[in-house]
Every structure is written in C-alpha cells, then in structure tokens.
Amino acid sequence: MKKSILTKISPPQILTAGFIVIILIGSILLSLPYASEDGVHTPFIDAFFTATTSACVTGLVVVDTGTHYSTFGEVVILMLMQVGGLGFMTMATLFALAFRKRISLRERLWLQESMSHTSLEGIVRFIRRVLIYAFTIELTGALILAIRWSAIMPFDKALYYGVFHSVSLFTNAGLDIMGPLHGPFNSFTNHVDDPVINAVLMMLIFLGGIGFIVLAEVIDYPKIRKLSLHSKVVLNTSGILFLGGAVLLFIFEFTNTLEPLSLSGKLYSSLFQSISPRSGGANTLNIADMRNASQFLLIILMFIGASPGSAGGGIKVTTFAILVGAVIAMIRGKEDVVFFKRRLAKDRVHKALTITAVSVATIVLFTMILTATERTDFLTVMFEVTSAFGTTGLSMGLTPNLTDIGKILIIIVMFVGRMGPLTLAYTLVPNQAKELYRHPEGKIIIG
C-alpha cells in the first residue's frame, strides 16, 4: 500500500512536499523561547517567515537574525539554509551513502528533478561530487573568513561566524548574524572597503550561483578541456551581467552612495552589488539610499537570478539568454536560436517564454496586492516582491515593517521562487497527457 502511494507521487510533488515539511519543522523550532536571544516566545508568523526565507535560501527577514535569535536559533537557521540550498534529497542521499543504503530508481528520479540534471545516468555519482564540492568550498570560505575576523574577535567566535556566513553565501541565502557587531539589518556595510571579505563573499556567491553542473565541468576543465553548451551559455551570460551591472552601478552611484568611498571601495561595492542580486542577498551598500535607476537595475538582475541546478531563484540566466537569442534571431529574420554554432530545439524557446511570462505575472500580481496592503511606494514593493521571487534577499527596508498579510504574501512568493513556477504547476497537474492530434494552422496579425 505504502509502495503504491509512493509510485503515484511525481518528483515535483515530493520536492514540494519535502520543502513544506522542512519549513514547518523549522518554524516550530524557531518559535520556541530557547531559540530567541531574550528567551521569549517568537510569534509563529515571524518564525514561519524566518524558516521559509532560510529553507528557500532567500534572505529577507522580519527580525534581525543576529540580535533576535540565540545560538540555538542561528544553528537551526544554518541547517535550514544548508538543507534548502543543497536540496533535501541531496542531504538524504548523503545519509544513505554514509550508511551504505541502496538508492532506488524512484529516488534517483527525485534526485534528477531536484538537481535539474539532464540525465539519470550517473546521478548518484554526480550527487557525491556535489556534496564534496559544496563542503570543500564552504569549509575553505569559512576558514578564510575566520582568519580575517579573528583580528576583531576570539577565534572560536570568528570560526562560528565564518561557517555561518560561508554556508549562507554559498547557498545564496544571504542571511547574516553581523547585527551584534554593527547593528541590526546592516549586512556587510561595515566591510565595504575590505578586500578579503569582499573577495571571499563574491566568490562564494558566484560558485553557489552558477549551478553544480557547471561547477563540476569547470573543475574538470583542466583535464578534459571541454565545456558543454549549457556551461558556455551560463558562464558567458553570467560574466556579461556581472560586469555590465558593475559598470552601470559605478556610473549611477558614483556621486551618491559611492562618493565617500575610496577608489578601491567604489570598485568593490560596484562589483559586490552587481553579483549579489543574482540571488546572493548580502549587501555592502545601503540599498534604500541608492538612486531609483540603481534600484531598478537591481530589480532586473534579481528577476534574471542565478543558474539552473543552483539554489538561486529568478527566471535563470539560461532563460534570459534564450529570450535574447530569440529576439536577435527574429530581428535578423532567422528561424533558429543559435549559441556557439549549436541550434536550440523549439521547446527550449517555448519553455523560456512560458517561465518568463508566468514569472512576470506572479511579480505583477503580488506587487499589486502588496501595494494595497502596505503603506509604501510602488518601487519599494516591487523591489521586495522581486527579491522574494528571485530568492535574493536584498531589501529596501519594507520587509521588517510588513503587516501579517504582507508577511504571508511574501512567504508565498519566496516559496514559488524557490520551487519554480513550472515545478509547482507540475505538482498541481502531474499527469500531462500528450495530444493525439493537432489542430489546423491559423494566422494572427502581430505587431
């Protein structure tokens, strides 16, 4: 009976259900008095919000993580970020491999879905590599950060800070516990001119955001000297967005938030604020003080998001690249979208259009509703909604002041952004039968 029920559950359904269970467990733990710094029960809606933003690796917070939660609460958040970032199926596989348990075909299908892997062949071997890469990168980042922070705090505390922020930035959560040092909701603004902190955090965001498939190919590149079309598109598009965003932010903010900084500080800040919207979530400049042009640029970058197979949200850089490629092909009168002398199948273009349309509709809908429930301007609401959908975590200051209705709405957007609109659609409508016939072709005038 149990086996027959499991066989009827599709991979998207098991992933969605798994995240819901993880969030509910985290909410209960974070609402306990022992989880707060002052030993007082945290309202369930705030605990639920924090658990969701941690498991969905978003980073938006209604209470400052470092000053509100105790060490126990912070460890719960750390575990939620790790499980949410790598995927609960990946973490389950870790324990299965540790106890030498056989991975069934059904479980392999769930793993393939959770990692956006193109093939079922070698999926367990790939997951093993993902775990090794992830823990190695997180440990390296934690040690470097610990050494840097040991200059201003005891080494054991510096190591704890290093581990928390290394996991947070690699999983693209962006949550921080810097509040006790520099005040609530300040993120890394006090390290705006620190080359070590900036370099390590940006590298963690980049490695966590390009996706494990690309990461594996980049690590293997010195041996095989070959990259797949997917990796080429991800790396090239990510590079263009990163450098292009940094240049525009440098221009827009040169006489504003960048003005009091040294030249090196200006460069670090422009680069950091360009890579962070790609689902990183940390910031070294006060986002609310930026010009509207810069804030809108961040909205665009958050909407595009990270890469497939990563913990990041957004429509993904590959979707963005396909859309741009389709536009260029149409303008040139070409029928096919071509990257690196490789033609894309039509269903890839259709899927990219569908994801973009559904994503835009989601952001527009929730922006309209929140504009009615929250007393603030349109750009601030749109920024917060896009940040939640892109699982980015950057904020213009609205999230801590949300009403209970606003908190519930943002929770929904964060969950949709983490799971992906199409995954949720497949969860609700799992059995999509193919059409047995095609209708006659018709014509509609466009343009």
Coordinates of C-alpha atoms in Angstrom, one line a residue:
M1 CA 0.0 0.0 0.0
K2 CA 2.8 2.4 1.0
K3 CA 4.8 1.5 -2.0
S4 CA 1.8 2.0 -4.4
I5 CA 1.2 5.5 -2.9
L6 CA 4.9 6.4 -3.4
T7 CA 4.9 5.3 -7.0
K8 CA 2.0 7.7 -7.7
I9 CA 3.9 10.7 -6.3
S10 CA 5.7 12.6 -9.0
P11 CA 9.2 14.1 -8.4
P12 CA 7.9 17.7 -8.3
Q13 CA 5.3 16.7 -5.8
I14 CA 7.8 15.0 -3.5
L15 CA 10.1 18.0 -3.7
T16 CA 7.3 20.5 -2.9
A17 CA 6.1 18.3 0.0
G18 CA 9.6 17.9 1.3
F19 CA 10.2 21.7 1.4
I20 CA 6.9 22.3 3.2
V21 CA 7.8 19.7 5.9
I22 CA 11.2 21.2 6.4
I23 CA 9.8 24.7 6.7
L24 CA 7.1 23.6 9.2
I25 CA 9.7 21.8 11.4
G26 CA 11.9 24.9 11.3
S27 CA 9.0 27.2 12.2
I28 CA 8.2 25.1 15.3
L29 CA 11.9 25.1 16.4
L30 CA 12.4 28.9 15.8
S31 CA 9.2 29.7 17.7
L32 CA 10.5 28.1 20.9
P33 CA 11.6 30.5 23.6
Y34 CA 15.0 28.8 23.7
A35 CA 15.5 30.0 20.0
S36 CA 15.3 33.7 20.8
E37 CA 18.1 35.7 22.5
D38 CA 15.8 37.1 25.2
G39 CA 14.2 33.7 25.9
V40 CA 10.8 34.9 24.8
H41 CA 8.4 33.0 22.5
T42 CA 8.7 34.3 18.9
P43 CA 5.4 34.9 17.2
F44 CA 4.7 31.9 14.9
I45 CA 4.2 34.1 11.8
D46 CA 7.8 35.6 12.3
A47 CA 9.2 32.1 13.0
F48 CA 7.4 30.8 9.9
F49 CA 8.8 33.7 7.8
T50 CA 12.3 33.1 9.0
A51 CA 12.1 29.3 8.4
T52 CA 10.8 29.9 4.9
T53 CA 13.4 32.5 4.0
S54 CA 16.1 30.1 5.3
A55 CA 14.9 26.9 3.6
C56 CA 14.1 28.8 0.4
V57 CA 17.6 30.5 0.7
T58 CA 16.0 33.9 0.2
G59 CA 17.4 36.2 2.9
L60 CA 14.5 38.6 3.5
V61 CA 14.0 38.9 7.3
V62 CA 11.3 40.4 9.5
V63 CA 13.6 40.3 12.6
D64 CA 17.4 40.7 12.6
T65 CA 18.9 37.3 12.7
G66 CA 22.0 38.1 14.8
T67 CA 20.3 40.1 17.5
H68 CA 16.9 38.3 17.8
Y69 CA 17.9 34.6 17.7
S70 CA 20.0 32.7 20.2
T71 CA 22.9 30.4 19.1
F72 CA 20.3 27.6 19.0
G73 CA 18.1 29.6 16.7
E74 CA 21.0 30.5 14.5
V75 CA 22.1 26.9 14.2
V76 CA 18.5 25.9 13.2
I77 CA 18.7 28.6 10.5
L78 CA 22.1 27.4 9.4
M79 CA 20.8 23.8 9.0
L80 CA 17.7 25.1 7.1
M81 CA 20.0 27.0 4.7
Q82 CA 22.2 24.0 4.1
V83 CA 19.3 21.6 3.5
G84 CA 17.4 24.2 1.5
G85 CA 20.4 25.2 -0.6
L86 CA 21.7 21.7 -1.5
G87 CA 18.2 20.2 -1.6
F88 CA 16.7 17.9 1.0
M89 CA 17.0 14.9 -1.4
T90 CA 20.7 15.6 -1.8
M91 CA 21.1 15.7 2.0
A92 CA 19.1 12.5 2.3
T93 CA 21.4 10.9 -0.2
L94 CA 24.4 11.9 2.0
F95 CA 23.0 9.9 4.9
A96 CA 22.1 7.0 2.6
L97 CA 25.6 6.9 1.2
A98 CA 27.0 7.1 4.8
F99 CA 25.0 4.1 5.9
R100 CA 25.6 2.3 2.5
K101 CA 21.9 2.2 1.7
R102 CA 21.0 1.4 -1.9
I103 CA 19.5 4.3 -3.9
S104 CA 16.3 3.1 -5.7
L105 CA 15.3 4.1 -9.2
R106 CA 12.5 6.2 -7.8
E107 CA 14.9 8.1 -5.5
R108 CA 17.2 8.6 -8.5
L109 CA 14.3 10.3 -10.4
W110 CA 13.7 12.6 -7.4
L111 CA 17.4 13.5 -7.4
Q112 CA 17.4 14.2 -11.1
E113 CA 14.5 16.6 -10.6
S114 CA 16.0 18.3 -7.6
M115 CA 19.3 19.0 -9.3
S116 CA 17.9 19.8 -12.8
H117 CA 20.2 17.2 -14.2
T118 CA 19.7 16.2 -17.8
S119 CA 20.3 12.5 -17.4
L120 CA 19.5 9.8 -14.9
E121 CA 22.8 8.0 -15.7
G122 CA 25.4 8.6 -13.1
I123 CA 23.1 10.8 -10.9
V124 CA 24.3 9.3 -7.6
R125 CA 28.0 9.7 -8.6
F126 CA 27.1 13.3 -9.5
I127 CA 25.4 13.9 -6.2
R128 CA 28.5 12.6 -4.4
R129 CA 30.7 15.1 -6.3
V130 CA 28.2 17.9 -5.5
L131 CA 28.5 17.1 -1.7
I132 CA 32.3 17.0 -1.9
Y133 CA 32.5 20.3 -3.8
A134 CA 29.9 22.1 -1.6
F135 CA 31.5 21.1 1.7
T136 CA 35.0 21.8 0.4
I137 CA 34.1 25.3 -0.8
E138 CA 32.1 26.1 2.3
L139 CA 35.0 25.0 4.6
T140 CA 37.6 26.9 2.6
G141 CA 35.4 30.1 2.8
A142 CA 34.7 29.6 6.5
L143 CA 38.4 29.3 7.3
I144 CA 39.4 32.4 5.3
L145 CA 36.6 34.4 6.9
A146 CA 37.5 33.1 10.4
I147 CA 41.2 34.1 10.0
R148 CA 40.1 37.6 8.9
W149 CA 37.6 38.1 11.7
S150 CA 39.9 36.6 14.3
A151 CA 41.6 40.1 14.3
I152 CA 38.4 41.6 15.9
M153 CA 37.0 38.6 17.9
P154 CA 38.1 35.4 19.6
F155 CA 39.0 32.7 17.1
D156 CA 36.2 30.3 18.2
K157 CA 33.6 33.0 17.6
A158 CA 35.3 34.0 14.3
L159 CA 35.1 30.4 13.2
Y160 CA 31.4 30.2 14.0
Y161 CA 30.8 33.5 12.1
G162 CA 32.9 32.1 9.2
V163 CA 30.9 28.8 9.0
F164 CA 27.5 30.6 9.2
H165 CA 28.3 33.2 6.5
S166 CA 30.2 30.8 4.2
V167 CA 27.1 28.4 4.2
S168 CA 24.8 31.4 3.8
L169 CA 26.6 32.9 0.9
F170 CA 27.4 29.7 -0.9
T171 CA 23.8 28.5 -0.7
N172 CA 22.8 32.1 -1.9
A173 CA 20.7 32.6 1.2
G174 CA 22.4 35.9 2.2
L175 CA 21.3 35.8 5.9
D176 CA 23.9 37.3 8.3
I177 CA 24.5 37.5 12.0
M178 CA 26.5 40.7 11.9
G179 CA 23.9 42.6 14.0
P180 CA 25.6 42.2 17.4
L181 CA 28.8 43.7 15.9
H182 CA 27.4 46.5 13.6
G183 CA 23.8 46.9 14.4
P184 CA 20.6 45.3 13.1
F185 CA 19.9 45.0 9.3
N186 CA 23.3 46.3 8.3
S187 CA 24.5 43.2 6.5
F188 CA 28.2 43.7 5.5
T189 CA 28.1 47.5 5.1
N190 CA 30.9 47.9 7.6
H191 CA 33.2 45.8 5.4
V192 CA 32.6 47.8 2.3
D193 CA 36.3 48.5 1.8
D194 CA 37.7 45.2 3.0
P195 CA 39.3 43.3 0.0
V196 CA 39.4 39.9 1.8
I197 CA 35.7 39.9 2.9
N198 CA 34.6 41.2 -0.5
A199 CA 36.6 38.7 -2.5
V200 CA 35.6 35.7 -0.4
L201 CA 31.9 36.6 -0.3
M202 CA 31.7 37.3 -4.0
M203 CA 33.5 34.1 -4.8
L204 CA 31.0 32.1 -2.6
I205 CA 28.1 33.8 -4.3
F206 CA 29.5 33.1 -7.8
L207 CA 30.3 29.4 -7.1
G208 CA 27.0 28.8 -5.5
G209 CA 25.0 30.5 -8.2
I210 CA 26.5 29.0 -11.4
G211 CA 24.9 25.6 -10.7
F212 CA 26.5 22.3 -9.7
I213 CA 26.5 21.0 -13.3
V214 CA 28.6 24.0 -14.5
L215 CA 30.8 23.8 -11.3
A216 CA 31.6 20.2 -12.0
E217 CA 32.5 21.0 -15.6
V218 CA 34.7 23.9 -14.6
I219 CA 36.6 21.8 -12.1
D220 CA 37.1 19.0 -14.7
Y221 CA 38.1 21.5 -17.5
P222 CA 41.9 21.3 -17.0
K223 CA 41.7 17.6 -17.7
I224 CA 39.0 17.3 -20.4
R225 CA 39.4 20.8 -22.0
K226 CA 35.8 20.8 -22.9
L227 CA 32.6 22.6 -21.8
S228 CA 29.0 21.7 -22.6
L229 CA 26.8 24.3 -24.4
H230 CA 24.9 24.8 -21.2
S231 CA 28.1 25.7 -19.3
K232 CA 29.3 28.0 -22.0
V233 CA 26.0 29.9 -22.0
V234 CA 25.8 30.1 -18.2
L235 CA 29.4 31.4 -17.8
N236 CA 29.3 33.9 -20.7
T237 CA 25.9 35.3 -19.8
S238 CA 26.8 35.5 -16.1
G239 CA 30.0 37.3 -16.9
I240 CA 28.2 39.8 -19.1
L241 CA 25.6 40.5 -16.5
F242 CA 28.2 40.7 -13.7
L243 CA 30.5 43.2 -15.4
G244 CA 27.7 45.1 -17.1
G245 CA 25.8 45.5 -13.8
A246 CA 29.0 46.7 -12.1
V247 CA 29.8 49.3 -14.7
L248 CA 26.2 50.7 -14.6
L249 CA 26.1 50.8 -10.8
F250 CA 29.5 52.5 -10.7
I251 CA 28.1 55.2 -13.1
F252 CA 24.8 55.6 -11.3
E253 CA 26.1 55.7 -7.8
F254 CA 29.5 57.5 -8.3
T255 CA 28.2 60.8 -6.9
N256 CA 25.7 59.1 -4.4
T257 CA 26.4 56.1 -2.2
L258 CA 29.9 55.6 -3.7
E259 CA 31.0 59.2 -3.2
P260 CA 32.5 58.9 0.3
L261 CA 34.5 55.7 -0.6
S262 CA 38.0 55.3 -1.8
L263 CA 38.5 54.2 -5.4
S264 CA 39.1 50.6 -4.3
G265 CA 35.9 50.8 -2.1
K266 CA 34.0 52.1 -5.2
L267 CA 35.2 49.2 -7.3
Y268 CA 34.5 46.6 -4.6
S269 CA 31.0 48.0 -3.9
S270 CA 30.1 48.1 -7.6
L271 CA 31.2 44.5 -8.2
F272 CA 29.6 43.2 -5.0
Q273 CA 26.2 44.9 -5.6
S274 CA 26.3 43.6 -9.1
I275 CA 26.8 39.9 -8.2
S276 CA 24.6 39.9 -5.1
P277 CA 21.3 40.4 -6.8
R278 CA 22.0 37.2 -8.8
S279 CA 20.5 35.5 -5.6
G280 CA 23.3 36.3 -3.2
G281 CA 21.3 38.6 -0.9
A282 CA 24.1 40.3 1.0
N283 CA 25.0 43.9 0.6
T284 CA 27.8 46.3 1.4
L285 CA 25.8 49.5 0.5
N286 CA 22.5 50.6 1.9
I287 CA 20.1 49.7 -0.9
A288 CA 17.5 52.2 0.3
D289 CA 20.0 55.1 -0.2
M290 CA 20.6 54.2 -3.9
R291 CA 19.2 56.1 -6.8
N292 CA 16.0 54.8 -8.4
A293 CA 17.9 53.9 -11.5
S294 CA 20.2 51.6 -9.5
Q295 CA 17.3 50.1 -7.6
F296 CA 15.5 49.3 -10.8
L297 CA 18.7 47.8 -12.2
L298 CA 18.9 45.5 -9.2
I299 CA 15.3 44.5 -9.8
I300 CA 16.2 43.4 -13.3
L301 CA 19.2 41.4 -12.1
M302 CA 17.2 39.8 -9.3
F303 CA 14.5 38.9 -11.8
I304 CA 17.1 37.1 -14.0
G305 CA 18.6 35.4 -11.0
A306 CA 21.1 32.6 -10.9
S307 CA 21.7 29.4 -13.0
P308 CA 19.7 26.2 -13.3
G309 CA 20.8 23.5 -10.8
S310 CA 21.8 26.0 -8.2
A311 CA 19.9 27.2 -5.1
G312 CA 19.3 30.6 -6.7
G313 CA 15.9 31.8 -8.0
G314 CA 14.8 34.0 -10.8
I315 CA 14.0 33.0 -14.3
K316 CA 17.6 31.8 -14.6
V317 CA 20.4 33.1 -16.8
T318 CA 19.8 30.5 -19.4
T319 CA 16.2 31.5 -19.8
F320 CA 17.3 35.1 -20.2
A321 CA 20.0 34.1 -22.8
I322 CA 17.4 32.2 -24.8
L323 CA 15.0 35.1 -24.8
V324 CA 17.7 37.5 -26.0
G325 CA 18.8 34.9 -28.6
A326 CA 15.2 34.5 -29.8
V327 CA 14.8 38.3 -30.2
I328 CA 18.1 38.6 -32.1
A329 CA 17.1 35.7 -34.4
M330 CA 13.7 37.3 -35.1
I331 CA 15.2 40.7 -35.9
R332 CA 17.7 39.0 -38.3
G333 CA 15.0 37.0 -39.9
K334 CA 16.4 33.7 -38.8
E335 CA 14.3 30.8 -37.8
D336 CA 16.6 29.2 -35.2
V337 CA 18.2 30.4 -32.0
V338 CA 21.9 29.5 -32.2
F339 CA 24.6 29.6 -29.5
F340 CA 28.2 28.6 -30.2
K341 CA 27.2 27.1 -33.5
R342 CA 24.5 24.9 -31.8
R343 CA 20.8 25.2 -32.7
L344 CA 18.3 25.1 -29.8
A345 CA 15.1 23.0 -30.0
K346 CA 11.9 24.9 -30.3
D347 CA 10.6 23.5 -27.0
R348 CA 13.5 25.2 -25.2
V349 CA 12.4 28.6 -26.5
H350 CA 8.7 27.9 -25.7
K351 CA 9.7 26.9 -22.1
A352 CA 11.8 30.0 -21.7
L353 CA 8.8 32.2 -22.8
T354 CA 6.5 30.3 -20.5
I355 CA 8.7 30.7 -17.5
T356 CA 9.2 34.4 -18.1
A357 CA 5.5 35.1 -18.7
V358 CA 4.5 33.2 -15.5
S359 CA 7.2 34.9 -13.5
V360 CA 6.2 38.4 -14.7
A361 CA 2.6 37.6 -13.9
T362 CA 3.5 36.4 -10.4
I363 CA 5.5 39.5 -9.6
V364 CA 2.8 41.9 -11.1
L365 CA 0.0 40.1 -9.2
F366 CA 1.7 40.2 -5.8
T367 CA 3.1 43.7 -6.3
M368 CA -0.5 44.9 -6.9
I369 CA -1.8 43.2 -3.8
L370 CA 1.0 44.4 -1.6
T371 CA 0.7 47.9 -2.8
A372 CA -2.9 47.8 -1.4
T373 CA -1.9 46.1 1.9
E374 CA 1.3 48.0 2.7
R375 CA 1.7 51.8 3.0
T376 CA 4.7 52.5 0.9
D377 CA 5.6 53.4 -2.7
F378 CA 5.3 51.2 -5.7
L379 CA 9.1 50.8 -6.4
T380 CA 9.8 49.6 -2.8
V381 CA 7.0 47.0 -3.1
M382 CA 8.1 45.8 -6.5
F383 CA 11.7 45.6 -5.2
E384 CA 10.7 43.4 -2.3
V385 CA 8.5 41.1 -4.3
T386 CA 11.1 40.6 -7.0
S387 CA 13.7 40.0 -4.3
A388 CA 11.4 37.3 -2.8
F389 CA 10.7 35.7 -6.1
G390 CA 14.4 35.7 -7.1
T391 CA 15.2 34.3 -3.6
T392 CA 17.7 37.1 -3.4
G393 CA 17.1 38.7 0.0
L394 CA 18.0 42.3 -0.8
S395 CA 15.7 44.8 0.8
M396 CA 14.8 48.5 0.7
G397 CA 13.6 48.3 4.3
L398 CA 10.0 47.2 3.8
T399 CA 10.2 43.5 5.0
P400 CA 10.7 44.3 8.7
N401 CA 7.7 46.5 8.6
L402 CA 5.3 44.2 6.8
T403 CA 1.8 43.6 8.1
D404 CA 0.8 40.0 8.9
I405 CA -1.0 39.8 5.5
G406 CA 2.2 41.2 3.8
K407 CA 4.3 38.5 5.5
I408 CA 2.1 35.7 4.3
L409 CA 2.2 37.1 0.8
I410 CA 6.0 37.3 0.7
I411 CA 6.2 33.8 2.2
I412 CA 4.2 32.5 -0.8
V413 CA 6.3 34.4 -3.3
M414 CA 9.5 33.1 -1.7
F415 CA 8.2 29.5 -1.9
V416 CA 7.1 29.9 -5.5
G417 CA 10.5 31.5 -6.4
R418 CA 12.5 28.6 -4.7
M419 CA 10.4 25.8 -6.2
G420 CA 10.0 27.5 -9.6
P421 CA 6.6 28.3 -11.2
L422 CA 6.7 25.3 -13.6
T423 CA 7.7 22.8 -10.8
L424 CA 4.6 24.0 -8.8
A425 CA 2.5 23.7 -12.0
Y426 CA 3.7 20.1 -12.5
T427 CA 2.9 19.5 -8.8
L428 CA -0.7 20.5 -9.2
V429 CA -1.1 18.9 -12.7
P430 CA 1.3 15.9 -12.7
N431 CA -0.3 13.8 -15.4
Q432 CA 0.1 15.8 -18.6
A433 CA -1.0 13.6 -21.5
K434 CA 0.3 14.3 -24.9
E435 CA -2.2 15.5 -27.6
L436 CA -3.1 12.7 -30.0
Y437 CA -3.9 15.2 -32.8
R438 CA -3.0 18.7 -34.0
H439 CA -5.5 21.5 -34.9
P440 CA -5.4 23.2 -38.3
E441 CA -3.0 26.1 -38.5
G442 CA -4.4 29.6 -38.2
K443 CA -2.9 33.1 -38.5
I444 CA -3.0 36.1 -36.2
I445 CA -1.6 39.5 -37.1
I446 CA 1.2 40.5 -34.7
G447 CA 2.9 43.9 -34.4

